[in-house]
Amino acid sequence: MTNASPPGRYPEIYEAARRDPEAFWLDAARAIDWAQTPTQAFAPESGPYGRWFPDGSLNACHNAVDRHADGARAEQVAIRYDSPVTGTKRSITYRALRDEVSTLAAVLAGLGVGKGDRVILYMPMVPEALCGMLACARLGAVHSVVFGGFAANELAVRIEDAAPKVILAASCGIEPNRVVAYKPLLDAAIDASRHKPESCLILQRPQGPATLVPGRDRDWAEALADAAAAGERTACVPVAATDPLYILYTSGTTGKPKGVVRDTGGYLVALAWSMPNLYGVQPGETYFCASDIGWVVGHSYIVYAPLLHGCTTVLYEGKPVGTPDAGAFWRVVAEYRVVCLFTAPTALRAIKKEDSKGARIADYDLSAFRSLFLAGERADPDSVAWAERVLNRPVVDHWWQTETGWPIAGNPMGLGLLPVKHGSTCVPMPGYRVEVLDEGGKPVPADTMGTIAIRLPLPPGCLPTLWGSDARMRSSYLATFPGYYDTSDAGVIDADGYITVLGRTDDIINVAGHRLSTGGMEAVLAGHPDVAECAVIGIRDSLKGEVPCGFVVLKAGVDRPTEAIERELVAKVRDEIGPVAAFKLALTVPRLPKTRSGKILRATMKRIADHEPWTMPATIDDATALDEIGESLKDRGIGEH
Ligand code: COA
Ligand code: AMP
């Protein structure tokens, strides 16, 4: 444990939220402009577990943009777009952002988009994507951003579920090693989906322009220019606090991704609370979240929270390394006088690998920089200690999920940093009553491992339900432990109340901070005509945390070379899920290790691959199968450290 400042205000604030949540959250709600100020914080009787601010109404775009553009921040930079992959930089003031967003909203309204309609975005990290999200919010429409590293099939599933009226897309995304043509993926997804959008607005990028489909596709720049010339603007449409702001799909344990619904009022209140109190950031300062708008972290801390709080947000279209080097983040921090950087541990590991002494840091003036926040996967203590040493600033590991929308636990920088324990994500944020439960749902003593669950109700900002399915919300999260939300994370809480998250209890793995379902990958492998059965596990990787590894048993009589089949399997996952799955290991084995009742021993396979001690399960059907797994890994040099 390293020492920090005295206890600060955290205990008092957490206790206030626990003792009187109504008063606490109505007070926090004062950071937001309301069309109709809420008189009640929580309505326990509505929705699967209750709803926040049931009688309030507001508009998210007004809060994030207009109130600053109409006030003292009009000429302050709202967005610093910095794109080393295209060699472009652009600064957009709050006034310019309001103008662009209100014009784009007029374009969307002209395409028939109104309150409650869904709009899918399939876009890279460009300012137009943020404008698209905010324009939807302005109209009361519900946006759903799909990460660019997902393939057409994944996009199709989301189009079918969200049934968007319009899709906003860019012609291409730019990865350091290639231009990724998005438009053919979009066209294939629309072809594959039973739901068809009425129109698509396509942002043509010079690095890879696309062919537009007559009658359906419109050119973004032309549409915007026409609307601007005609002086078209749209005002902010107030919505109920409980109305959805967005849907964000995330990997579920069964095939179909879960459409996490984010309501408007509770979300904005929680984000506004987090900026000064958790991140210790003040209005007017610059905040840099190096994630992607396709993920929840990007929604919350690239777009909504910094803008709500009147900060300047950095939109970085590049990587931590290779664009051009391991000093990229420090260059951005120095150039824009960033006070807080938020990234994934995997990015830190990538930087550490290339610049182990942190020599690049000395090239830049980091005098404005106060703290580094990490999330998205377990932050390994080595990397945290390294970052503390080379940066000589607090490094805060904080824990959250797509479902929660803002951190469940962290070290509250703005309330006075608590002592740091490496490996732990520190203490719960206000409103989160976190407990560790045994299999029967009973709280376990301190320092005992179990499933981490959150006592209902969840605080504002967390998902009220899943899109179109209260029943799936209940069965996925609320049924396992009555009275609790099941996080599906395993971990411990120590005697000081510090939470340590150790891994998932379901089939989700975390690859370079990206959340993926091994079940989804198994479904793709099982669809190959030569595969009889398969199992995918996440194996330890020094850069990405975990990478998927698939084991396949071929059908009897298949006599093609296994190398060819394995190559086809790797390509199949890339085509059907996307490059983001980072699926590069398909191994053919004679059989899969199973229990006598037929359950595949994935956990034991993982221990073997990770070179951890393991014991032969008493229930194993055929013990040689585990040896064969070990042999096949050894043949490929996998898992050797
Ligand atoms: N569009 C299209 N393809 C994408 C993409 C996008 N938006 N994002 C990633 N990909 C592709 C990559 O090009 C790569 O393809 P490849 O197999 O052809 O090389 C593949 O998906 C895997 O990408 P990634 O996992 O990002 O690995 P990488 O090797 O490109 O980069 C890191 C490694 C560590 C630099 C990178 O993973 C990183 O920055 N991670 C941080 C993640 C993060 O911020 N997560 C958010 C949670 S807070
Ligand atoms: P996502 O929904 O993509 O944000 O992924 C959420 C999952 O990532 C959680 O359920 C955890 O398993 C993992 N995760 C996120 N942050 C942390 C963290 N700080 N420490 C450990 N695991 C984390």
XYZ file of C-alpha atoms and ligand atoms in Angstrom:
712
model
C 0.000 0.000 0.000
C 1.409 3.423 -0.893
C 0.380 6.425 1.097
C -1.779 9.235 -0.209
C -3.478 12.258 1.284
C -5.604 11.928 4.465
C -8.972 10.142 4.112
C -10.651 13.129 2.490
C -14.370 13.435 1.929
C -15.068 9.987 0.483
C -16.458 8.260 3.598
C -18.845 11.105 4.308
C -20.061 11.348 0.679
C -20.524 7.586 0.252
C -22.423 7.414 3.519
C -24.653 10.363 2.558
C -25.687 8.563 -0.653
C -26.366 5.368 1.300
C -28.327 7.029 4.082
C -30.552 9.264 1.988
C -30.309 8.483 -1.730
C -33.266 10.739 -2.557
C -31.602 13.829 -1.106
C -28.156 12.911 -2.432
C -29.190 12.374 -6.049
C -31.672 15.267 -6.186
C -28.800 17.443 -5.025
C -26.442 15.935 -7.650
C -29.158 16.575 -10.264
C -28.620 20.297 -9.795
C -25.519 20.065 -12.001
C -27.889 19.477 -14.934
C -30.236 21.853 -16.773
C -33.754 20.413 -16.711
C -36.757 21.379 -18.810
C -38.801 19.971 -15.923
C -36.854 19.703 -12.670
C -37.414 16.312 -11.015
C -39.108 16.258 -7.623
C -38.426 12.557 -7.045
C -35.060 10.820 -7.447
C -36.131 7.200 -7.624
C -39.349 5.379 -8.496
C -38.975 1.813 -7.236
C -42.178 0.510 -8.774
C -41.372 1.038 -12.465
C -39.091 -1.012 -14.722
C -37.302 -4.232 -13.759
C -35.878 -2.656 -10.590
C -37.052 0.997 -10.640
C -36.296 4.166 -12.623
C -34.406 7.377 -11.835
C -35.851 10.897 -11.925
C -39.307 9.739 -13.099
C -40.870 13.209 -13.384
C -37.883 15.089 -14.852
C -37.413 16.094 -18.472
C -34.311 17.428 -20.215
C -32.174 17.257 -23.328
C -28.674 15.748 -23.344
C -27.419 17.861 -26.257
C -28.568 21.050 -24.551
C -26.594 20.043 -21.469
C -23.487 18.954 -23.375
C -23.400 21.706 -25.985
C -25.964 24.509 -26.073
C -25.749 25.665 -22.506
C -22.012 26.225 -22.967
C -22.398 27.713 -26.470
C -25.039 30.110 -25.176
C -22.934 31.045 -22.181
C -19.391 31.941 -21.241
C -17.811 28.945 -23.001
C -18.935 29.784 -26.548
C -15.371 30.365 -27.780
C -13.786 27.639 -25.647
C -12.610 24.606 -27.602
C -15.044 21.742 -27.052
C -13.296 19.102 -29.195
C -9.622 18.701 -30.046
C -9.534 16.245 -32.921
C -6.029 14.842 -33.300
C -5.502 12.208 -35.952
C -1.958 10.996 -36.499
C -3.268 8.350 -38.919
C -4.470 11.053 -41.324
C -2.110 13.857 -40.306
C -5.107 16.041 -39.363
C -5.892 18.273 -36.387
C -9.029 20.307 -35.830
C -10.282 22.389 -32.899
C -14.023 22.962 -32.590
C -15.421 25.570 -30.211
C -18.668 25.058 -28.341
C -20.316 27.634 -30.615
C -19.121 25.860 -33.781
C -20.152 22.508 -32.324
C -23.654 23.801 -31.597
C -23.940 25.116 -35.158
C -22.757 21.874 -36.737
C -24.872 19.657 -34.496
C -28.053 21.678 -34.945
C -27.601 21.662 -38.736
C -26.933 17.927 -38.761
C -30.011 17.426 -36.587
C -32.001 19.325 -39.227
C -30.630 16.941 -41.883
C -31.664 13.952 -39.775
C -35.096 15.455 -39.141
C -35.390 15.890 -42.913
C -34.707 12.160 -43.257
C -37.651 11.517 -40.952
C -35.779 11.021 -37.665
C -37.748 12.107 -34.611
C -38.048 11.446 -30.907
C -37.643 7.776 -30.053
C -36.396 6.720 -33.512
C -33.170 4.744 -33.589
C -30.087 5.773 -35.556
C -27.072 3.466 -35.915
C -23.589 4.944 -36.284
C -20.782 2.906 -37.841
C -17.996 5.416 -37.763
C -14.352 5.885 -36.858
C -12.965 8.463 -34.445
C -13.841 11.615 -36.363
C -15.643 14.749 -35.125
C -18.611 13.996 -37.378
C -19.289 10.875 -35.311
C -19.623 12.959 -32.143
C -21.819 15.415 -34.022
C -23.959 12.478 -35.145
C -24.426 11.225 -31.590
C -25.219 14.705 -30.303
C -27.590 15.433 -33.212
C -29.573 12.314 -32.300
C -29.660 13.414 -28.675
C -30.848 16.844 -29.817
C -33.855 15.295 -31.564
C -34.612 12.853 -28.756
C -33.614 10.031 -31.117
C -31.746 7.007 -29.746
C -28.262 6.424 -31.119
C -26.493 3.112 -31.252
C -22.800 3.208 -32.136
C -21.232 0.039 -33.528
C -17.456 -0.283 -33.165
C -15.651 -0.190 -36.514
C -13.649 -3.359 -35.797
C -16.828 -5.477 -35.963
C -17.659 -7.320 -39.172
C -20.803 -7.036 -41.305
C -22.540 -9.893 -39.543
C -22.249 -8.259 -36.118
C -23.490 -4.991 -37.584
C -26.422 -6.814 -39.192
C -27.484 -8.312 -35.848
C -27.517 -4.816 -34.334
C -29.435 -3.325 -37.279
C -32.041 -6.022 -36.931
C -32.418 -5.548 -33.193
C -32.405 -1.745 -33.052
C -34.395 -1.266 -36.294
C -32.840 2.125 -37.123
C -34.596 4.595 -39.400
C -31.257 6.007 -40.559
C -27.631 4.824 -40.453
C -24.713 7.237 -40.208
C -21.486 5.787 -41.558
C -18.110 6.794 -42.872
C -16.685 5.425 -46.092
C -13.667 4.063 -44.244
C -11.713 3.801 -41.041
C -7.950 4.070 -40.901
C -5.772 1.568 -39.099
C -2.008 2.136 -39.092
C -1.468 -0.809 -41.428
C -4.464 -0.386 -43.750
C -7.554 1.542 -44.784
C -10.641 -0.370 -43.638
C -13.452 0.120 -46.137
C -16.582 0.434 -43.953
C -19.077 0.939 -46.745
C -18.941 -2.599 -48.225
C -19.407 -3.919 -44.673
C -22.395 -1.615 -44.187
C -23.932 -2.684 -47.508
C -23.429 -6.364 -46.654
C -24.949 -5.831 -43.206
C -28.036 -4.118 -44.629
C -28.388 -6.932 -47.186
C -28.185 -9.524 -44.433
C -30.616 -7.781 -42.085
C -34.373 -8.210 -42.328
C -34.760 -4.607 -41.197
C -33.720 -2.010 -43.784
C -32.996 1.610 -42.849
C -34.796 4.227 -44.928
C -31.576 6.161 -45.567
C -27.860 6.237 -44.892
C -25.777 9.371 -44.531
C -22.246 8.628 -45.705
C -19.198 10.639 -44.710
C -16.775 10.376 -47.621
C -13.186 10.268 -46.432
C -10.488 11.025 -49.016
C -8.461 7.986 -47.929
C -11.172 5.622 -49.232
C -14.304 7.112 -50.802
C -17.300 4.816 -51.244
C -19.877 4.228 -53.940
C -23.288 5.475 -52.814
C -26.459 3.436 -53.316
C -28.909 5.605 -55.307
C -32.118 6.357 -53.461
C -30.795 5.201 -50.107
C -27.435 6.856 -49.476
C -26.809 10.575 -49.126
C -23.478 12.341 -49.085
C -22.887 13.758 -45.585
C -20.989 16.895 -46.625
C -23.482 17.784 -49.354
C -26.482 17.289 -47.098
C -24.895 19.400 -44.373
C -23.889 22.153 -46.820
C -27.405 22.257 -48.308
C -28.998 22.495 -44.865
C -26.528 25.176 -43.761
C -27.154 27.213 -46.943
C -30.892 27.000 -46.295
C -30.297 28.156 -42.705
C -31.855 24.989 -41.305
C -31.329 24.492 -37.569
C -33.136 22.352 -35.061
C -33.809 23.123 -31.427
C -33.265 20.666 -28.573
C -36.288 18.437 -27.946
C -36.929 17.759 -24.245
C -37.361 14.083 -23.383
C -38.350 12.292 -20.195
C -35.406 11.578 -17.923
C -36.319 7.907 -18.287
C -36.276 8.012 -22.109
C -33.355 6.221 -23.752
C -30.390 8.312 -24.888
C -28.656 5.377 -26.520
C -28.430 1.639 -26.942
C -24.987 0.086 -26.787
C -24.631 -3.559 -27.712
C -22.263 -5.690 -25.718
C -21.271 -9.335 -25.786
C -23.675 -11.587 -23.993
C -23.252 -15.177 -22.948
C -25.629 -16.385 -25.618
C -25.286 -15.613 -29.317
C -27.305 -12.411 -29.518
C -25.545 -9.307 -28.140
C -27.315 -7.458 -25.374
C -28.686 -4.010 -26.177
C -27.785 -2.067 -23.043
C -30.212 0.848 -22.696
C -28.962 4.109 -21.233
C -31.589 6.474 -19.928
C -31.079 10.228 -20.182
C -31.518 11.857 -16.778
C -29.814 9.387 -14.476
C -26.879 9.047 -16.857
C -26.192 12.760 -17.086
C -26.462 13.181 -13.315
C -24.021 10.328 -12.644
C -21.523 11.568 -15.240
C -21.701 15.131 -13.957
C -21.037 13.859 -10.424
C -18.061 11.796 -11.550
C -16.086 14.523 -13.311
C -15.128 16.668 -10.312
C -15.443 14.028 -7.597
C -13.909 10.904 -9.114
C -11.652 12.340 -11.827
C -10.910 15.603 -10.029
C -11.424 17.631 -13.198
C -12.798 21.186 -13.369
C -14.803 22.907 -16.136
C -12.529 24.520 -18.713
C -9.817 21.844 -18.321
C -8.847 19.317 -20.985
C -9.715 15.645 -20.563
C -8.283 12.900 -22.781
C -9.985 9.542 -22.915
C -8.024 7.330 -25.307
C -10.750 4.816 -25.993
C -13.113 4.583 -28.974
C -16.638 5.930 -29.310
C -17.704 2.359 -30.113
C -17.240 1.408 -26.458
C -19.024 2.571 -23.333
C -15.906 4.327 -22.073
C -15.927 6.410 -25.242
C -19.629 7.273 -24.935
C -19.227 8.395 -21.359
C -15.763 9.970 -21.231
C -14.948 11.040 -24.780
C -18.390 12.465 -25.476
C -20.925 13.104 -22.760
C -19.108 13.659 -19.444
C -16.376 16.096 -20.545
C -18.813 18.149 -22.620
C -21.462 18.189 -19.891
C -18.862 19.463 -17.499
C -17.697 22.232 -19.861
C -14.311 20.625 -20.475
C -12.367 20.283 -23.710
C -12.388 16.670 -24.861
C -9.641 15.105 -26.970
C -10.723 12.908 -29.868
C -7.638 10.907 -30.802
C -7.639 8.818 -33.970
C -4.477 6.825 -33.459
C -2.842 4.177 -31.310
C -0.700 4.363 -28.194
C 2.287 3.073 -30.177
C 3.215 3.201 -33.847
C 1.454 6.505 -34.601
C 4.299 7.351 -34.728
C 5.864 6.050 -31.497
C 5.392 5.282 -27.806
C 5.425 9.002 -26.975
C 2.108 9.609 -28.790
C -0.066 9.929 -25.662
C 2.462 12.181 -23.931
C 2.633 14.385 -27.035
C -1.159 14.817 -26.939
C -1.152 15.438 -23.181
C 1.480 18.165 -23.589
C 0.028 19.761 -26.711
C -3.467 20.264 -25.274
C -2.475 20.654 -21.622
C -4.463 17.571 -20.656
C -5.101 17.255 -16.908
C -6.478 13.709 -16.888
C -5.770 10.778 -19.213
C -7.994 7.698 -19.219
C -6.899 4.602 -21.116
C -6.861 0.797 -20.976
C -4.054 -1.135 -19.255
C -3.279 -2.830 -22.561
C -2.320 0.550 -24.054
C -0.018 1.137 -21.111
C 1.581 -2.281 -21.618
C 2.101 -1.465 -25.299
C 3.870 1.785 -24.353
C 5.919 0.077 -21.635
C 7.049 -2.606 -24.085
C 8.470 -0.002 -26.491
C 9.710 2.538 -23.978
C 10.422 0.614 -20.808
C 12.328 3.467 -19.194
C 9.663 6.029 -20.047
C 12.313 8.032 -21.865
C 9.775 9.581 -24.242
C 8.003 11.269 -21.342
C 10.920 13.645 -20.866
C 10.411 14.925 -24.431
C 7.186 16.656 -23.404
C 5.939 19.309 -21.004
C 3.482 17.438 -18.805
C 3.135 20.224 -16.263
C -0.684 20.386 -16.567
C -1.086 16.606 -16.229
C -2.417 15.381 -12.861
C -3.599 11.772 -13.107
C -3.883 8.626 -15.188
C -7.028 6.487 -14.960
C -7.159 2.887 -16.194
C -10.135 0.627 -16.910
C -11.541 -1.981 -19.237
C -9.621 -4.982 -17.933
C -7.616 -5.933 -14.884
C -4.675 -3.565 -14.442
C -1.669 -5.722 -13.639
C 0.216 -4.335 -10.618
C 3.530 -4.281 -12.537
C 2.190 -1.912 -15.167
C 0.521 0.327 -12.570
C 3.728 0.544 -10.545
C 5.694 1.266 -13.728
C 3.331 4.096 -14.704
C 3.467 5.602 -11.209
C 7.247 5.551 -11.372
C 7.746 7.011 -14.834
C 4.928 9.563 -14.598
C 5.335 10.419 -10.934
C 1.591 10.981 -10.659
C -1.393 9.066 -9.257
C -2.475 6.104 -11.375
C -6.051 5.062 -10.631
C -7.415 1.658 -11.615
C -11.203 1.829 -11.741
C -13.772 -0.811 -12.518
C -16.833 -0.633 -14.685
C -18.975 -2.297 -17.295
C -20.953 -1.336 -20.369
C -24.017 -1.989 -18.250
C -23.137 0.536 -15.559
C -22.115 3.421 -17.843
C -19.833 4.939 -15.210
C -17.417 3.475 -12.687
C -18.603 1.086 -10.012
C -15.402 1.498 -8.026
C -12.353 3.706 -8.099
C -10.136 5.993 -6.099
C -11.909 9.353 -5.883
C -9.263 11.842 -6.935
C -11.558 14.830 -6.404
C -12.592 13.862 -2.882
C -9.040 13.207 -1.683
C -7.145 10.189 -2.919
C -7.341 7.126 -0.670
C -4.296 4.926 -0.064
C -3.508 2.917 -3.198
C -3.385 -0.886 -3.175
C -1.995 -2.255 -6.402
C -4.280 -4.815 -7.998
C -7.397 -3.371 -6.378
C -9.921 -1.018 -7.972
C -10.394 0.714 -4.607
C -13.810 1.634 -3.184
C -17.390 1.762 -4.492
C -18.747 5.005 -5.884
C -21.839 6.537 -4.246
C -24.989 4.530 -4.815
C -23.175 1.246 -5.486
C -23.643 -1.188 -2.604
C -21.182 -3.852 -3.643
C -21.010 -7.280 -2.003
C -19.252 -10.571 -2.701
C -21.607 -13.551 -2.657
C -21.144 -17.298 -2.521
C -22.911 -19.644 -4.921
C -25.995 -19.663 -2.723
C -26.194 -15.859 -2.779
C -24.917 -15.326 0.787
C -22.393 -12.532 1.471
C -18.946 -13.976 2.201
C -16.445 -12.696 4.803
C -13.775 -10.141 3.858
C -10.970 -11.411 1.604
C -13.047 -14.345 0.404
C -13.483 -14.857 -3.308
C -16.968 -14.997 -4.802
C -19.242 -13.356 -7.359
C -19.393 -9.597 -7.077
C -22.976 -8.380 -6.912
C -24.552 -4.974 -6.434
C -27.495 -4.585 -4.129
C -30.520 -3.124 -5.925
C -31.324 -0.482 -6.846
C -28.416 0.346 -9.086
C -27.444 4.033 -8.934
C -28.335 6.533 -11.666
C -26.472 5.973 -14.940
C -26.740 2.178 -14.884
C -28.877 0.301 -17.367
C -32.588 0.380 -16.531
C -33.242 -2.502 -18.926
C -32.164 -4.217 -22.157
C -33.528 -2.952 -25.453
C -36.916 -4.503 -26.081
C -36.606 -7.034 -23.295
C -37.298 -6.450 -19.628
C -37.467 -10.246 -19.376
C -33.875 -10.682 -20.629
C -32.751 -7.923 -18.263
C -34.240 -9.890 -15.380
C -32.936 -13.266 -16.470
C -29.437 -12.011 -17.349
C -28.738 -9.834 -14.346
C -31.381 -9.940 -11.631
C -32.467 -13.570 -11.359
C -29.269 -15.242 -10.072
C -29.207 -13.433 -6.751
C -32.626 -11.985 -5.845
C -32.303 -8.370 -4.720
C -28.953 -7.947 -6.479
C -27.503 -7.133 -9.901
C -25.072 -9.921 -10.853
C -21.927 -8.318 -12.320
C -20.625 -11.683 -13.623
C -17.259 -10.606 -12.280
C -15.526 -12.611 -9.593
C -13.416 -10.996 -6.921
C -12.881 -10.088 -3.300
C -13.529 -7.195 -0.941
C -10.959 -6.734 1.801
C -11.420 -5.534 5.369
C -10.939 -1.898 4.252
C -13.740 -2.245 1.719
C -11.376 -2.314 -1.273
C -12.691 -4.248 -4.262
C -10.443 -6.491 -6.353
C -11.843 -7.814 -9.626
C -10.229 -11.067 -10.686
C -12.109 -12.274 -13.749
C -15.454 -13.142 -15.265
C -17.763 -15.910 -14.113
C -19.190 -16.343 -17.623
C -17.738 -16.922 -21.096
C -16.661 -13.308 -21.631
C -12.979 -12.617 -22.225
C -11.210 -9.293 -22.374
C -8.884 -8.901 -25.369
C -6.892 -5.650 -25.408
C -9.661 -4.045 -23.348
C -12.303 -5.270 -25.801
C -15.090 -7.429 -24.394
C -15.764 -10.588 -26.408
C -17.783 -13.742 -25.989
C -15.970 -17.049 -26.461
C -19.417 -18.609 -26.979
C -19.889 -16.340 -29.992
C -16.560 -17.508 -31.427
C -17.463 -21.147 -30.779
C -20.668 -20.652 -32.754
C -18.613 -19.396 -35.721
C -16.149 -22.327 -35.549
C -18.984 -24.836 -35.203
C -20.424 -23.433 -38.445
C -17.410 -24.700 -40.438
C -18.412 -27.843 -42.398
C -15.391 -29.857 -41.206
C -15.771 -29.108 -37.483
C -17.452 -31.652 -35.231
C -17.030 -29.773 -31.960
C -14.954 -26.974 -30.521
C -14.037 -24.923 -27.456
C -12.635 -21.387 -27.277
C -10.769 -20.160 -24.223
C -8.975 -16.924 -23.416
C -5.275 -17.491 -22.800
C -2.908 -15.097 -21.101
C -1.108 -12.598 -23.317
C 1.529 -10.165 -22.138
C 0.224 -7.312 -24.325
C -3.503 -7.853 -24.771
C -4.187 -9.395 -21.352
C -5.958 -12.323 -22.975
C -6.254 -13.662 -26.521
C -8.731 -16.267 -27.761
C -7.550 -19.768 -28.623
C -9.848 -22.234 -30.344
C -9.589 -26.017 -30.126
C -11.434 -27.960 -32.798
C -12.203 -31.614 -33.330
C -12.744 -32.444 -36.981
C -15.559 -34.621 -38.271
C -14.663 -38.261 -38.937
C -13.473 -38.793 -42.495
C -12.174 -35.245 -43.053
C -8.846 -35.767 -44.789
C -7.867 -32.239 -45.842
C -4.660 -30.802 -44.323
C -5.409 -29.470 -40.852
C -3.290 -26.345 -41.519
C -5.663 -25.311 -44.307
C -8.705 -25.859 -42.113
C -7.134 -23.905 -39.256
C -6.426 -20.985 -41.616
C -10.047 -21.080 -42.782
C -11.234 -21.002 -39.179
C -9.115 -17.936 -38.363
C -10.455 -16.179 -41.469
C -14.024 -17.203 -40.617
C -13.935 -15.551 -37.179
C -12.389 -12.420 -38.690
C -15.098 -12.309 -41.380
C -18.035 -13.007 -39.099
C -17.084 -11.254 -35.858
C -14.340 -8.910 -37.002
C -10.626 -8.215 -36.629
C -11.272 -6.914 -33.111
C -11.679 -10.527 -31.930
C -7.929 -10.979 -32.550
C -8.619 -14.659 -33.194
C -5.367 -16.065 -34.584
C -5.080 -19.473 -32.908
C -7.099 -22.446 -34.105
C -5.681 -25.821 -33.028
C -6.908 -29.180 -34.217
C -7.056 -31.809 -31.462
C -8.238 -35.426 -31.519
C -10.780 -34.862 -28.735
C -11.847 -32.274 -26.153
C -11.378 -32.946 -22.439
C -14.771 -33.478 -20.856
C -16.390 -34.559 -17.641
C -18.304 -37.814 -17.637
C -21.493 -35.755 -18.000
C -20.095 -34.177 -21.189
C -19.089 -30.722 -19.897
C -15.967 -29.355 -21.609
C -13.220 -28.621 -19.064
C -12.465 -25.097 -20.280
C -11.102 -23.846 -16.950
C -8.527 -26.655 -16.762
C -7.561 -26.109 -20.408
C -6.956 -22.450 -19.590
C -4.756 -23.299 -16.614
C -2.656 -25.575 -18.825
C -2.322 -22.885 -21.512
C -1.441 -20.240 -18.912
C 1.145 -22.557 -17.310
C -0.642 -22.453 -13.998
C -0.740 -25.406 -11.621
C -3.683 -27.687 -12.317
C -5.080 -30.921 -11.003
C -6.786 -33.690 -12.923
C -10.557 -33.222 -12.331
C -11.993 -36.283 -10.612
C -14.915 -36.280 -12.995
C -12.808 -36.404 -16.183
C -13.974 -38.849 -18.783
C -10.679 -39.538 -20.562
C -7.508 -38.206 -18.920
C -5.412 -38.409 -22.101
C -7.485 -35.591 -23.613
C -5.861 -33.023 -21.303
C -2.378 -34.258 -22.197
C -3.290 -33.830 -25.846
C -4.298 -30.211 -25.212
C -0.930 -29.608 -23.521
C 0.895 -31.242 -26.430
C -0.912 -29.206 -29.084
C -0.126 -25.958 -27.225
C 3.506 -26.978 -26.812
C 3.807 -27.807 -30.511
C 2.892 -24.183 -31.294
C 4.998 -22.708 -28.500
C 1.839 -21.237 -26.979
C 1.662 -20.288 -23.360
C 5.453 -20.419 -22.965
C 6.637 -17.447 -20.916
N -11.822 -0.491 -37.262
C -11.333 -1.540 -37.949
N -10.439 -2.416 -37.452
C -10.010 -2.217 -36.202
C -10.463 -1.145 -35.413
C -11.408 -0.254 -35.993
N -11.906 0.769 -35.322
N -9.856 -1.207 -34.207
C -9.038 -2.273 -34.227
N -9.127 -2.873 -35.441
C -8.380 -4.040 -35.892
C -6.891 -3.802 -35.815
O -6.402 -3.203 -37.004
C -6.351 -5.209 -35.661
O -6.382 -5.821 -36.939
P -5.188 -6.792 -37.453
O -5.550 -8.124 -36.881
O -5.324 -6.734 -38.925
O -3.895 -6.246 -36.954
C -7.426 -5.916 -34.843
O -8.623 -5.140 -35.011
C -7.126 -6.000 -33.364
O -6.999 -4.661 -32.883
P -6.384 -4.279 -31.465
O -6.858 -5.262 -30.452
O -6.657 -2.850 -31.208
O -4.861 -4.562 -31.613
P -3.702 -3.753 -32.284
O -2.605 -4.750 -32.448
O -4.150 -2.992 -33.472
O -3.266 -2.689 -31.156
C -3.069 -1.977 -28.867
C -2.824 -3.092 -29.865
C -2.687 -2.402 -27.476
C -2.247 -0.779 -29.285
C -4.553 -1.639 -28.916
O -5.266 -2.788 -28.635
C -5.057 -0.564 -28.003
O -4.817 0.607 -28.119
N -5.897 -0.959 -27.059
C -6.608 -0.064 -26.190
C -8.005 -0.546 -26.202
C -8.991 0.395 -25.609
O -8.789 1.583 -25.527
N -10.119 -0.172 -25.230
C -11.245 0.553 -24.724
C -11.605 0.089 -23.361
S -11.324 1.330 -22.162
P -16.939 -3.594 -20.808
O -18.388 -3.872 -20.674
O -16.421 -3.763 -22.187
O -16.551 -2.277 -20.194
O -16.192 -4.711 -19.970
C -16.531 -4.897 -18.634
C -15.687 -5.944 -18.034
O -14.311 -5.584 -18.124
C -15.947 -6.101 -16.546
O -17.047 -6.946 -16.295
C -14.633 -6.672 -16.055
O -14.575 -8.049 -16.278
C -13.627 -5.982 -16.937
N -13.092 -4.790 -16.283
C -13.366 -3.508 -16.544
N -12.632 -2.681 -15.772
C -11.869 -3.479 -14.984
C -10.891 -3.232 -13.960
N -10.536 -1.992 -13.627
N -10.330 -4.301 -13.356
C -10.673 -5.556 -13.699
N -11.570 -5.847 -14.662
C -12.167 -4.822 -15.299
